Amino acid sequence: AYGQSAATGTDAVAARLDHDHGMAASTALAQASQAEVEGETDVDKYVPPDMLKYSPGVAKTWCKWAGGSTTIEASFNVTSVSDDGTGDSTVTVGDDFSGTEWVAYGGFDEASGGQIVLLGAQAAGTQRVLCKNLAGTLSARDPASFYFSGFGDQ
């Protein structure tokens, strides 16, 4: 029997056991750097909550807003939404991306079908989002709500 303490038994047993739980002795993990999080290079380090935003697969910004208005219903890292006309909005990101090479996704909430969302002009800190009817001449239309998210390097 190993007893109730890692200090009980031989040195080899003491180094392998954590008290009476029979678990391997633990060592403190080091915190990952921003470069390690972005590169996903070191699995033996922990990522604290304030560094999760640097992971490539994490949305850096997202927003839901009412169509035809500037009313933001829910958001992260968005400072404002402008209503640029029927079915036409521009989202302003709080912490800009490092350049114009980032990925944006757009969507809308509408009870009836026949619309499409288009992504227009994009800059490091803004994204234009448009909603159009599929029928006829692709006329602009305000959906019930717009959705937007962005992924990339900041």
Coordinates of N, CA, C and O in Angstrom, one line a residue:
A1 N 0.8 -1.2 0.0 CA 0.0 0.0 0.0 C 0.9 1.2 0.0 O 2.0 1.2 0.6
Y2 N 0.4 2.3 -0.6 CA 1.1 3.5 -0.7 C 0.9 4.5 0.4 O 1.6 5.5 0.5
G3 N -0.1 4.3 1.2 CA -0.3 5.2 2.4 C -1.1 6.4 2.0 O -1.7 6.4 0.9
Q4 N -1.0 7.4 2.8 CA -1.8 8.6 2.6 C -1.1 9.8 2.1 O -1.6 10.9 2.0
S5 N 0.2 9.7 1.7 CA 1.0 10.8 1.3 C 2.0 10.4 0.3 O 2.5 9.3 0.2
A6 N 2.3 11.4 -0.6 CA 3.3 11.1 -1.6 C 4.6 10.9 -1.0 O 5.5 10.4 -1.6
A7 N 4.8 11.4 0.2 CA 6.1 11.3 0.9 C 6.3 9.8 1.5 O 7.3 9.5 1.9
T8 N 5.2 9.0 1.5 CA 5.3 7.7 2.0 C 5.8 6.7 0.9 O 5.5 6.8 -0.2
G9 N 6.7 5.8 1.3 CA 7.2 4.8 0.3 C 8.5 5.3 -0.2 O 9.2 6.1 0.3
T10 N 8.9 4.6 -1.3 CA 10.2 4.9 -1.9 C 10.2 6.3 -2.6 O 9.1 6.8 -2.9
D11 N 11.3 6.8 -3.0 CA 11.4 8.1 -3.7 C 10.7 8.0 -5.0 O 10.0 8.9 -5.5
A12 N 10.8 6.8 -5.7 CA 10.1 6.7 -7.0 C 8.6 6.7 -6.8 O 7.9 7.3 -7.6
V13 N 8.1 6.1 -5.8 CA 6.6 6.1 -5.6 C 6.2 7.5 -5.2 O 5.2 8.0 -5.6
A14 N 6.9 8.2 -4.3 CA 6.6 9.5 -3.9 C 6.5 10.5 -5.0 O 5.7 11.4 -5.1
A15 N 7.4 10.3 -6.0 CA 7.4 11.3 -7.2 C 6.2 11.0 -8.1 O 5.8 11.9 -8.8
R16 N 5.6 9.8 -8.1 CA 4.5 9.5 -9.0 C 3.2 9.7 -8.4 O 2.2 9.7 -9.1
L17 N 3.0 9.8 -7.1 CA 1.7 9.8 -6.5 C 1.4 11.2 -5.8 O 2.3 11.8 -5.3
D18 N 0.2 11.6 -5.9 CA -0.3 12.8 -5.2 C -1.2 12.3 -4.1 O -2.4 12.0 -4.3
H19 N -0.7 12.3 -2.9 CA -1.4 11.9 -1.7 C -2.1 10.6 -1.9 O -1.6 9.7 -2.5
D20 N -3.3 10.5 -1.4 CA -4.0 9.2 -1.5 C -4.9 9.1 -2.7 O -5.6 8.2 -2.9
H21 N -4.8 10.0 -3.7 CA -5.6 9.9 -4.9 C -4.9 9.1 -5.9 O -5.6 8.7 -6.9
G22 N -3.7 8.8 -5.8 CA -3.0 7.9 -6.8 C -2.8 8.6 -8.1 O -2.7 7.9 -9.1
M23 N -2.8 9.9 -8.2 CA -2.7 10.7 -9.4 C -1.2 11.1 -9.6 O -0.5 11.2 -8.6
A24 N -0.8 11.2 -10.8 CA 0.6 11.7 -11.0 C 0.8 13.1 -10.5 O -0.2 13.9 -10.5
A25 N 2.0 13.3 -10.0 CA 2.2 14.6 -9.4 C 2.1 15.7 -10.5 O 2.5 15.5 -11.6
S26 N 1.5 16.8 -10.2 CA 1.3 17.8 -11.2 C 2.4 18.9 -11.2 O 3.0 19.1 -10.2
T27 N 2.5 19.5 -12.3 CA 3.4 20.6 -12.4 C 2.6 21.8 -13.0 O 1.6 21.7 -13.7
A28 N 3.0 23.0 -12.6 CA 2.3 24.2 -13.0 C 2.5 24.4 -14.5 O 3.6 24.3 -15.1
L29 N 1.4 24.8 -15.2 CA 1.5 25.1 -16.6 C 1.9 26.5 -16.8 O 1.5 27.4 -16.1
A30 N 2.6 26.8 -17.9 CA 3.0 28.1 -18.3 C 1.9 28.7 -19.1 O 1.2 28.0 -19.8
Q31 N 1.8 30.0 -19.1 CA 0.8 30.7 -20.0 C 1.3 30.8 -21.4 O 2.5 31.2 -21.6
A32 N 0.5 30.6 -22.4 CA 0.9 30.7 -23.8 C 1.0 32.2 -24.1 O 0.3 33.1 -23.6
S33 N 1.9 32.5 -25.0 CA 2.1 33.9 -25.5 C 1.1 34.1 -26.6 O 0.5 33.2 -27.2
Q34 N 0.9 35.4 -27.0 CA 0.0 35.7 -28.1 C 0.5 35.0 -29.4 O -0.4 34.4 -30.1
A35 N 1.7 35.0 -29.7 CA 2.2 34.3 -30.9 C 1.9 32.8 -30.9 O 1.6 32.2 -31.9
E36 N 2.0 32.2 -29.7 CA 1.7 30.7 -29.6 C 0.2 30.5 -29.7 O -0.2 29.5 -30.3
V37 N -0.6 31.4 -29.3 CA -2.1 31.2 -29.4 C -2.4 31.4 -30.9 O -3.2 30.6 -31.5
E38 N -1.9 32.4 -31.5 CA -2.2 32.7 -33.0 C -1.7 31.5 -33.8 O -2.4 31.2 -34.8
G39 N -0.5 31.0 -33.5 CA 0.1 29.9 -34.3 C -0.4 28.5 -33.9 O -0.1 27.6 -34.6
E40 N -1.1 28.5 -32.8 CA -1.6 27.2 -32.2 C -0.4 26.2 -32.1 O -0.5 25.1 -32.6
T41 N 0.7 26.7 -31.5 CA 1.9 25.9 -31.6 C 2.3 25.1 -30.3 O 3.1 24.2 -30.4
D42 N 1.8 25.4 -29.2 CA 2.2 24.8 -28.0 C 1.0 24.3 -27.2 O 0.3 25.1 -26.6
V43 N 0.8 23.0 -27.1 CA -0.3 22.4 -26.4 C -0.1 22.2 -24.9 O -1.0 21.8 -24.2
D44 N 1.2 22.5 -24.5 CA 1.5 22.3 -23.1 C 1.4 23.6 -22.3 O 1.9 23.6 -21.2
K45 N 0.7 24.6 -22.8 CA 0.5 25.8 -22.1 C -1.0 26.2 -22.1 O -1.7 25.8 -23.0
Y46 N -1.4 26.9 -21.1 CA -2.8 27.3 -21.0 C -3.0 28.7 -21.7 O -2.1 29.5 -21.7
V47 N -4.2 28.9 -22.1 CA -4.6 30.1 -22.7 C -5.6 30.8 -21.8 O -6.7 30.3 -21.6
P48 N -5.2 31.9 -21.2 CA -6.1 32.6 -20.3 C -7.3 33.3 -21.1 O -7.2 33.5 -22.3
P49 N -8.4 33.6 -20.4 CA -9.6 34.2 -21.1 C -9.3 35.4 -21.9 O -9.8 35.5 -23.0
D50 N -8.4 36.3 -21.4 CA -8.1 37.5 -22.2 C -7.3 37.3 -23.4 O -7.1 38.2 -24.3
M51 N -6.8 36.1 -23.6 CA -6.0 35.8 -24.8 C -6.7 34.9 -25.8 O -6.3 34.7 -27.0
L52 N -7.9 34.4 -25.5 CA -8.7 33.6 -26.4 C -9.0 34.3 -27.7 O -9.1 33.7 -28.8
K53 N -9.1 35.6 -27.7 CA -9.4 36.4 -28.9 C -8.4 36.2 -30.0 O -8.6 36.5 -31.1
Y54 N -7.2 35.8 -29.6 CA -6.1 35.7 -30.6 C -6.1 34.4 -31.3 O -5.3 34.2 -32.3
S55 N -6.9 33.4 -30.9 CA -7.0 32.1 -31.6 C -7.6 32.3 -33.0 O -8.6 33.0 -33.2
P56 N -7.1 31.7 -34.0 CA -7.6 31.9 -35.4 C -9.0 31.5 -35.6 O -9.7 32.1 -36.4
G57 N -9.5 30.6 -34.9 CA -10.9 30.1 -35.1 C -12.0 30.9 -34.3 O -13.1 30.5 -34.3
V58 N -11.6 31.9 -33.6 CA -12.6 32.6 -32.7 C -13.0 33.9 -33.4 O -12.2 34.6 -34.0
A59 N -14.4 34.1 -33.4 CA -14.9 35.3 -34.0 C -14.4 36.5 -33.2 O -14.4 36.6 -32.0
K60 N -13.8 37.5 -34.0 CA -13.3 38.7 -33.4 C -14.3 39.8 -33.2 O -14.1 40.7 -32.5
T61 N -15.4 39.6 -33.9 CA -16.5 40.6 -33.8 C -17.8 39.9 -34.3 O -17.8 39.0 -35.1
W62 N -19.0 40.3 -33.8 CA -20.2 39.8 -34.2 C -21.3 40.8 -33.8 O -21.2 41.5 -32.9
C63 N -22.5 40.7 -34.5 CA -23.5 41.6 -34.2 C -24.9 41.2 -34.8 O -24.9 40.5 -35.9
K64 N -25.9 41.5 -34.1 CA -27.3 41.3 -34.6 C -28.0 42.7 -34.5 O -27.9 43.3 -33.4
W65 N -28.6 43.2 -35.5 CA -29.3 44.5 -35.4 C -30.5 44.4 -36.2 O -30.7 43.6 -37.2
A66 N -31.5 45.3 -35.9 CA -32.8 45.4 -36.5 C -32.6 46.0 -37.9 O -31.9 47.0 -38.1
G67 N -33.2 45.3 -38.9 CA -33.1 45.8 -40.3 C -33.8 47.2 -40.4 O -34.8 47.5 -39.7
G68 N -33.2 48.1 -41.2 CA -33.8 49.4 -41.4 C -33.6 50.3 -40.2 O -34.3 51.4 -40.1
S69 N -32.6 50.0 -39.3 CA -32.4 50.8 -38.2 C -30.9 50.7 -37.7 O -30.1 50.0 -38.3
T70 N -30.6 51.4 -36.7 CA -29.2 51.3 -36.1 C -29.3 50.7 -34.7 O -28.3 50.7 -34.0
T71 N -30.4 50.0 -34.4 CA -30.6 49.4 -33.1 C -29.9 48.1 -33.0 O -30.3 47.1 -33.7
I72 N -28.8 48.0 -32.3 CA -28.0 46.8 -32.0 C -28.7 46.0 -31.0 O -29.0 46.4 -29.9
E73 N -29.1 44.7 -31.3 CA -29.8 43.8 -30.4 C -28.8 43.0 -29.6 O -29.1 42.7 -28.4
A74 N -27.7 42.7 -30.1 CA -26.6 41.9 -29.4 C -25.3 42.1 -30.2 O -25.4 42.2 -31.4
S75 N -24.2 42.2 -29.5 CA -22.9 42.4 -30.2 C -21.7 42.1 -29.4 O -21.8 42.1 -28.1
F76 N -20.6 42.0 -30.0 CA -19.3 41.9 -29.4 C -18.3 42.6 -30.3 O -18.3 42.3 -31.6
N77 N -17.6 43.6 -29.8 CA -16.6 44.3 -30.5 C -17.2 45.1 -31.7 O -16.5 45.1 -32.8
V78 N -18.4 45.6 -31.6 CA -19.0 46.5 -32.6 C -19.3 47.8 -31.9 O -20.0 47.8 -30.8
T79 N -18.9 48.9 -32.5 CA -19.2 50.2 -31.9 C -20.5 50.8 -32.4 O -21.1 51.6 -31.7
S80 N -20.8 50.5 -33.7 CA -22.1 51.1 -34.2 C -22.4 50.4 -35.5 O -21.6 49.7 -36.1
V81 N -23.7 50.6 -35.9 CA -24.2 50.2 -37.2 C -24.9 51.4 -37.8 O -25.7 52.0 -37.2
S82 N -24.6 51.6 -39.1 CA -25.3 52.7 -39.8 C -26.4 52.2 -40.7 O -26.2 51.1 -41.3
D83 N -27.5 52.9 -40.8 CA -28.5 52.5 -41.8 C -28.3 53.4 -43.0 O -28.6 54.6 -43.0
D84 N -27.7 52.8 -44.1 CA -27.4 53.6 -45.3 C -28.4 53.6 -46.3 O -28.2 54.0 -47.5
G85 N -29.6 53.1 -46.0 CA -30.7 53.0 -47.0 C -31.4 51.7 -46.8 O -31.0 50.8 -46.0
T86 N -32.5 51.4 -47.6 CA -33.2 50.2 -47.5 C -32.3 49.0 -47.8 O -31.6 49.0 -48.8
G87 N -32.2 48.1 -46.9 CA -31.4 46.9 -47.0 C -29.9 47.1 -47.1 O -29.2 46.3 -47.6
D88 N -29.5 48.2 -46.5 CA -28.1 48.6 -46.7 C -27.6 49.1 -45.3 O -28.1 50.1 -44.8
S89 N -26.6 48.4 -44.7 CA -26.0 48.8 -43.4 C -24.5 48.7 -43.5 O -24.0 47.9 -44.3
T90 N -23.9 49.5 -42.6 CA -22.4 49.4 -42.4 C -22.1 49.1 -41.0 O -22.6 49.9 -40.1
V91 N -21.4 48.1 -40.7 CA -21.0 47.7 -39.3 C -19.6 48.3 -39.0 O -18.7 48.2 -39.9
T92 N -19.4 49.0 -37.9 CA -18.1 49.5 -37.5 C -17.6 48.7 -36.3 O -18.3 48.5 -35.3
V93 N -16.4 48.1 -36.6 CA -15.8 47.2 -35.6 C -15.0 48.0 -34.6 O -14.4 49.0 -34.9
G94 N -15.1 47.6 -33.3 CA -14.4 48.3 -32.3 C -12.9 48.3 -32.4 O -12.2 49.3 -32.6
D95 N -12.3 47.1 -32.3 CA -10.9 46.9 -32.5 C -10.7 46.4 -33.9 O -11.0 45.3 -34.3
D96 N -10.1 47.3 -34.8 CA -9.9 47.0 -36.2 C -9.1 45.7 -36.4 O -8.3 45.3 -35.6
F97 N -9.4 45.1 -37.6 CA -8.5 44.0 -38.0 C -7.2 44.6 -38.5 O -7.1 45.8 -38.7
S98 N -6.2 43.8 -38.6 CA -4.8 44.2 -39.0 C -4.8 44.7 -40.5 O -3.8 45.4 -40.8
G99 N -5.8 44.4 -41.2 CA -5.8 44.9 -42.6 C -7.2 44.5 -43.2 O -8.1 44.2 -42.5
T100 N -7.3 44.5 -44.6 CA -8.5 44.2 -45.2 C -8.7 42.7 -45.5 O -9.7 42.3 -46.1
E101 N -7.7 41.9 -45.2 CA -7.8 40.5 -45.4 C -8.3 39.7 -44.2 O -7.6 39.0 -43.5
W102 N -9.6 39.9 -44.0 CA -10.3 39.1 -42.9 C -11.6 38.6 -43.5 O -12.1 39.1 -44.6
V103 N -12.2 37.6 -42.9 CA -13.4 37.0 -43.4 C -14.6 37.5 -42.7 O -14.7 37.5 -41.4
A104 N -15.6 37.9 -43.4 CA -16.9 38.4 -42.9 C -18.0 37.4 -43.3 O -18.0 36.9 -44.4
Y105 N -19.0 37.2 -42.4 CA -20.2 36.4 -42.7 C -21.4 37.3 -42.5 O -21.4 38.0 -41.5
G106 N -22.4 37.2 -43.3 CA -23.6 38.0 -43.1 C -24.8 37.1 -43.2 O -24.8 36.1 -43.9
G107 N -25.9 37.5 -42.6 CA -27.2 36.8 -42.7 C -28.3 37.7 -42.3 O -28.1 38.8 -42.0
F108 N -29.5 37.1 -42.3 CA -30.7 37.9 -41.9 C -31.7 37.0 -41.4 O -31.7 35.8 -41.6
D109 N -32.7 37.6 -40.7 CA -33.8 36.9 -40.2 C -35.1 37.4 -40.9 O -35.4 38.5 -40.7
E110 N -35.7 36.5 -41.6 CA -36.9 36.9 -42.4 C -37.9 35.7 -42.4 O -37.5 34.6 -42.6
A111 N -39.2 36.0 -42.2 CA -40.2 34.9 -42.2 C -40.4 34.3 -43.5 O -40.6 33.1 -43.7
S112 N -40.3 35.1 -44.6 CA -40.6 34.6 -45.9 C -39.2 34.5 -46.7 O -38.3 35.2 -46.4
G113 N -39.2 33.6 -47.7 CA -38.0 33.4 -48.4 C -37.8 34.4 -49.6 O -38.6 35.3 -49.7
G114 N -36.8 34.2 -50.4 CA -36.6 35.0 -51.5 C -35.7 36.2 -51.4 O -35.7 37.1 -52.2
Q115 N -34.8 36.2 -50.3 CA -33.9 37.3 -50.1 C -32.5 36.7 -50.2 O -32.3 35.5 -50.0
I116 N -31.5 37.5 -50.3 CA -30.1 37.2 -50.3 C -29.3 38.3 -49.6 O -29.7 39.4 -49.7
V117 N -28.3 37.9 -48.8 CA -27.4 38.8 -48.2 C -26.2 38.9 -49.0 O -25.6 38.0 -49.5
L118 N -25.7 40.2 -49.2 CA -24.5 40.4 -49.9 C -23.6 41.2 -49.0 O -24.0 42.1 -48.2
L119 N -22.3 40.9 -49.1 CA -21.3 41.7 -48.4 C -20.6 42.7 -49.3 O -20.1 42.3 -50.4
G120 N -20.7 43.9 -49.0 CA -20.1 45.0 -49.9 C -18.7 45.4 -49.4 O -17.9 44.5 -49.0
A121 N -18.4 46.7 -49.5 CA -17.1 47.2 -49.2 C -16.6 46.8 -47.8 O -17.4 46.9 -46.9
Q122 N -15.4 46.4 -47.8 CA -14.8 46.0 -46.5 C -13.5 46.8 -46.3 O -12.7 47.0 -47.2
A123 N -13.3 47.3 -45.0 CA -12.0 47.9 -44.6 C -11.6 47.2 -43.3 O -12.2 46.2 -42.9
A124 N -10.5 47.7 -42.7 CA -10.0 47.0 -41.5 C -11.0 47.2 -40.4 O -11.0 46.3 -39.5
G125 N -11.8 48.2 -40.4 CA -12.7 48.4 -39.3 C -14.2 48.5 -39.7 O -15.0 48.9 -38.8
T126 N -14.6 48.3 -40.9 CA -16.0 48.4 -41.3 C -16.3 47.3 -42.3 O -15.4 46.7 -43.0
Q127 N -17.6 46.9 -42.4 CA -18.1 46.0 -43.3 C -19.5 46.4 -43.8 O -20.4 46.6 -42.9
R128 N -19.7 46.5 -45.0 CA -21.1 46.9 -45.6 C -21.8 45.6 -45.8 O -21.3 44.6 -46.3
V129 N -23.1 45.5 -45.3 CA -24.0 44.4 -45.4 C -25.3 44.8 -46.1 O -25.9 45.8 -45.7
L130 N -25.7 44.0 -47.2 CA -26.8 44.4 -48.0 C -27.8 43.2 -48.0 O -27.4 42.0 -48.0
C131 N -29.1 43.5 -48.1 CA -30.1 42.5 -48.3 C -30.9 42.8 -49.5 O -31.4 44.0 -49.7
K132 N -31.1 41.8 -50.4 CA -31.8 42.1 -51.7 C -32.9 41.0 -51.9 O -32.7 39.9 -51.5
N133 N -33.9 41.4 -52.6 CA -35.0 40.4 -53.0 C -34.4 39.6 -54.2 O -33.7 40.1 -55.1
L134 N -34.6 38.3 -54.2 CA -34.2 37.5 -55.3 C -35.0 37.6 -56.6 O -34.6 37.4 -57.7
A135 N -36.3 38.0 -56.4 CA -37.2 38.1 -57.5 C -36.9 39.4 -58.3 O -36.6 40.5 -57.7
G136 N -37.1 39.4 -59.6 CA -37.0 40.6 -60.4 C -35.6 41.2 -60.5 O -34.7 40.6 -60.9
T137 N -35.5 42.5 -60.1 CA -34.3 43.3 -60.3 C -33.4 43.3 -59.0 O -32.5 44.2 -58.9
L138 N -33.5 42.4 -58.1 CA -32.7 42.4 -56.9 C -32.8 43.7 -56.1 O -31.9 44.3 -55.7
S139 N -34.1 44.1 -55.9 CA -34.3 45.4 -55.2 C -34.0 45.2 -53.7 O -34.0 44.1 -53.2
A140 N -33.6 46.3 -53.1 CA -33.2 46.3 -51.7 C -34.4 46.0 -50.8 O -35.5 46.4 -51.1
R141 N -34.1 45.4 -49.7 CA -35.2 45.0 -48.7 C -34.6 45.0 -47.3 O -33.5 44.5 -47.1
D142 N -35.3 45.6 -46.4 CA -34.9 45.5 -45.0 C -35.4 44.2 -44.4 O -36.6 44.0 -44.4
P143 N -34.5 43.4 -43.9 CA -35.0 42.2 -43.2 C -35.4 42.5 -41.7 O -35.2 43.6 -41.3
A144 N -36.0 41.6 -41.0 CA -36.4 41.8 -39.6 C -35.1 42.1 -38.8 O -35.0 43.0 -38.0
S145 N -34.0 41.3 -39.0 CA -32.8 41.5 -38.4 C -31.6 41.1 -39.3 O -31.8 40.2 -40.1
F146 N -30.5 41.8 -39.2 CA -29.3 41.4 -39.9 C -28.4 40.7 -38.9 O -28.4 40.9 -37.7
Y147 N -27.5 39.8 -39.4 CA -26.5 39.1 -38.6 C -25.1 39.3 -39.3 O -25.0 39.3 -40.5
F148 N -24.1 39.4 -38.5 CA -22.7 39.7 -39.0 C -21.7 39.1 -38.1 O -21.9 39.1 -36.9
S149 N -20.6 38.5 -38.6 CA -19.5 38.1 -37.8 C -18.2 38.2 -38.6 O -18.3 38.3 -39.8
G150 N -17.1 38.4 -37.9 CA -15.8 38.6 -38.6 C -14.7 37.8 -37.9 O -14.6 37.7 -36.7
F151 N -13.9 37.2 -38.8 CA -12.8 36.3 -38.4 C -11.5 36.8 -39.0 O -11.5 37.1 -40.2
G152 N -10.4 36.9 -38.3 CA -9.1 37.3 -38.9 C -8.2 37.8 -37.8 O -8.4 37.7 -36.6
D153 N -7.1 38.4 -38.3 CA -6.0 38.9 -37.4 C -6.3 40.3 -37.0 O -6.6 41.1 -37.9
Q154 N -6.2 40.6 -35.7 CA -6.4 42.0 -35.3 C -5.1 42.6 -34.8 O -4.2 41.9 -34.2

